Amino acid sequence: MYMYGSIIVLIIAYVWNMQYNHPIVPKFLLEEFPWKTGDLVLLHAYDNFNATFIGSYFTLCGIVVIDEGIPMLFEANGIEGMTLLEHHPKNGIFYSELIPRLQKYKGKVFVRPCIIDIDPMRELALKEFIHYAKKTFYYDISVFVNGIKKYFGLKRCDHATDCGQITFLSMLCLGIIHIDEYYKPIAHHLRYIVTVPGYDSILELKDHP
C-alpha cells in the first residue's frame, strides 16, 4: 500500500512540475520587445496537458525572423482539433506575424534573446529554407516514436517534423548550431534547443503591464 501511495505522490509531483511550476524570470512587454532574427520563442499551453506527456515544461517553440521589418514566427504545429481558416497551411508549417500570433496564444509566452550577430547570408538561407519547408515539410504527430528512432540513430530531422526539429534546422541555417549537431542522436529537440548556447537568459513576455 505504501508503494502505491508513493507512486501516486510521484505522479502528482511530476504533473505539477510540468504543468504548474512556472519559471520565475524577468518580464517584458510583448509589444516593446526588441525582436531580432534568431530569437527563440518558447510557449507553455494552458489548455492541454502536453507538457506532462512530452516531458517538457515548454510545449511549443519557434524561431523569429525579421522579414521586411516585420517580426515573423516560423514554427511547426499540430493541426488536429484546430479551426483552420482558408489561408492556414494544412501541413502544420506556419510562418505568421509574431505579435498577433502570440497575443492569441492561450498560455505563457517566453523568449530567449539571440546574442549572436547573424550573418546576412545566413538569414537569407533561413528564408529560403522556410520557403522550401512550407511546400515540402509536414507536422508529424508521432513525436514519441520519432524520439526513440532519433535516439538510436534510426532517424534524423527530415520532412516529417515537429516544433523542436524545425527550430533546430532553422538554427543550423543561421549558424547558431554547428552542422555536426545534426548527426548526433537527439531524442528530444525541443528540450535540446532550450539550452543551446548563443542565447541570453529566458524572459517572460506579457501582453499588458
PDB file of N, CA and C in Angstrom, residues 116 122 168-169 171-184 186 192 196-197:
ATOM      1  N   ILE A 116      23.865  36.339 -30.792  1.00  0.00           N
ATOM      2  CA  ILE A 116      24.827  36.156 -31.875  1.00  0.00           C
ATOM      3  C   ILE A 116      24.494  37.123 -33.015  1.00  0.00           C
ATOM      4  N   ARG A 122      23.372  34.048 -43.923  1.00  0.00           N
ATOM      5  CA  ARG A 122      22.728  33.003 -43.123  1.00  0.00           C
ATOM      6  C   ARG A 122      21.225  33.288 -42.994  1.00  0.00           C
ATOM      7  N   PHE A 168      15.306  23.563 -34.660  1.00  0.00           N
ATOM      8  CA  PHE A 168      16.685  23.082 -34.696  1.00  0.00           C
ATOM      9  C   PHE A 168      17.293  23.300 -36.084  1.00  0.00           C
ATOM     10  N   LEU A 169      16.563  22.929 -37.133  1.00  0.00           N
ATOM     11  CA  LEU A 169      17.054  23.122 -38.500  1.00  0.00           C
ATOM     12  C   LEU A 169      17.211  24.605 -38.831  1.00  0.00           C
ATOM     13  N   MET A 171      18.015  26.925 -36.683  1.00  0.00           N
ATOM     14  CA  MET A 171      19.236  27.347 -36.004  1.00  0.00           C
ATOM     15  C   MET A 171      20.477  26.915 -36.779  1.00  0.00           C
ATOM     16  N   LEU A 172      20.401  25.754 -37.417  1.00  0.00           N
ATOM     17  CA  LEU A 172      21.508  25.325 -38.279  1.00  0.00           C
ATOM     18  C   LEU A 172      21.701  26.297 -39.434  1.00  0.00           C
ATOM     19  N   CYS A 173      20.594  26.713 -40.047  1.00  0.00           N
ATOM     20  CA  CYS A 173      20.666  27.674 -41.152  1.00  0.00           C
ATOM     21  C   CYS A 173      21.337  28.969 -40.719  1.00  0.00           C
ATOM     22  N   LEU A 174      21.041  29.413 -39.507  1.00  0.00           N
ATOM     23  CA  LEU A 174      21.564  30.688 -39.017  1.00  0.00           C
ATOM     24  C   LEU A 174      22.979  30.573 -38.464  1.00  0.00           C
ATOM     25  N   GLY A 175      23.501  29.357 -38.353  1.00  0.00           N
ATOM     26  CA  GLY A 175      24.839  29.173 -37.817  1.00  0.00           C
ATOM     27  C   GLY A 175      24.892  29.215 -36.301  1.00  0.00           C
ATOM     28  N   ILE A 176      23.739  29.178 -35.648  1.00  0.00           N
ATOM     29  CA  ILE A 176      23.698  29.171 -34.179  1.00  0.00           C
ATOM     30  C   ILE A 176      24.142  27.811 -33.661  1.00  0.00           C
ATOM     31  N   ILE A 177      23.759  26.773 -34.394  1.00  0.00           N
ATOM     32  CA  ILE A 177      24.157  25.407 -34.076  1.00  0.00           C
ATOM     33  C   ILE A 177      25.109  24.921 -35.167  1.00  0.00           C
ATOM     34  N   HIS A 178      26.166  24.229 -34.766  1.00  0.00           N
ATOM     35  CA  HIS A 178      27.122  23.696 -35.740  1.00  0.00           C
ATOM     36  C   HIS A 178      26.509  22.501 -36.456  1.00  0.00           C
ATOM     37  N   ILE A 179      26.866  22.327 -37.710  1.00  0.00           N
ATOM     38  CA  ILE A 179      26.311  21.253 -38.530  1.00  0.00           C
ATOM     39  C   ILE A 179      26.579  19.865 -37.937  1.00  0.00           C
ATOM     40  N   ASP A 180      27.650  19.718 -37.158  1.00  0.00           N
ATOM     41  CA  ASP A 180      27.954  18.422 -36.540  1.00  0.00           C
ATOM     42  C   ASP A 180      26.833  17.952 -35.627  1.00  0.00           C
ATOM     43  N   GLU A 181      26.080  18.904 -35.051  1.00  0.00           N
ATOM     44  CA  GLU A 181      24.995  18.542 -34.143  1.00  0.00           C
ATOM     45  C   GLU A 181      23.881  17.777 -34.868  1.00  0.00           C
ATOM     46  N   TYR A 182      23.769  18.004 -36.162  1.00  0.00           N
ATOM     47  CA  TYR A 182      22.725  17.329 -36.944  1.00  0.00           C
ATOM     48  C   TYR A 182      22.901  15.815 -36.909  1.00  0.00           C
ATOM     49  N   TYR A 183      24.130  15.373 -36.837  1.00  0.00           N
ATOM     50  CA  TYR A 183      24.426  13.941 -36.931  1.00  0.00           C
ATOM     51  C   TYR A 183      24.465  13.252 -35.564  1.00  0.00           C
ATOM     52  N   LYS A 184      24.258  14.000 -34.503  1.00  0.00           N
ATOM     53  CA  LYS A 184      24.252  13.412 -33.171  1.00  0.00           C
ATOM     54  C   LYS A 184      22.852  12.879 -32.831  1.00  0.00           C
ATOM     55  N   ILE A 186      19.750  12.883 -31.036  1.00  0.00           N
ATOM     56  CA  ILE A 186      18.996  13.777 -30.155  1.00  0.00           C
ATOM     57  C   ILE A 186      17.555  13.302 -30.139  1.00  0.00           C
ATOM     58  N   TYR A 192      16.333  20.068 -26.221  1.00  0.00           N
ATOM     59  CA  TYR A 192      17.719  20.366 -26.617  1.00  0.00           C
ATOM     60  C   TYR A 192      17.909  21.855 -26.891  1.00  0.00           C
ATOM     61  N   VAL A 196      20.607  25.591 -25.829  1.00  0.00           N
ATOM     62  CA  VAL A 196      21.642  25.872 -26.841  1.00  0.00           C
ATOM     63  C   VAL A 196      22.389  27.164 -26.490  1.00  0.00           C
ATOM     64  N   PRO A 197      23.726  27.168 -26.572  1.00  0.00           N
ATOM     65  CA  PRO A 197      24.491  28.409 -26.362  1.00  0.00           C
ATOM     66  C   PRO A 197      24.165  29.430 -27.459  1.00  0.00           C
TER      67      PRO A 197
END
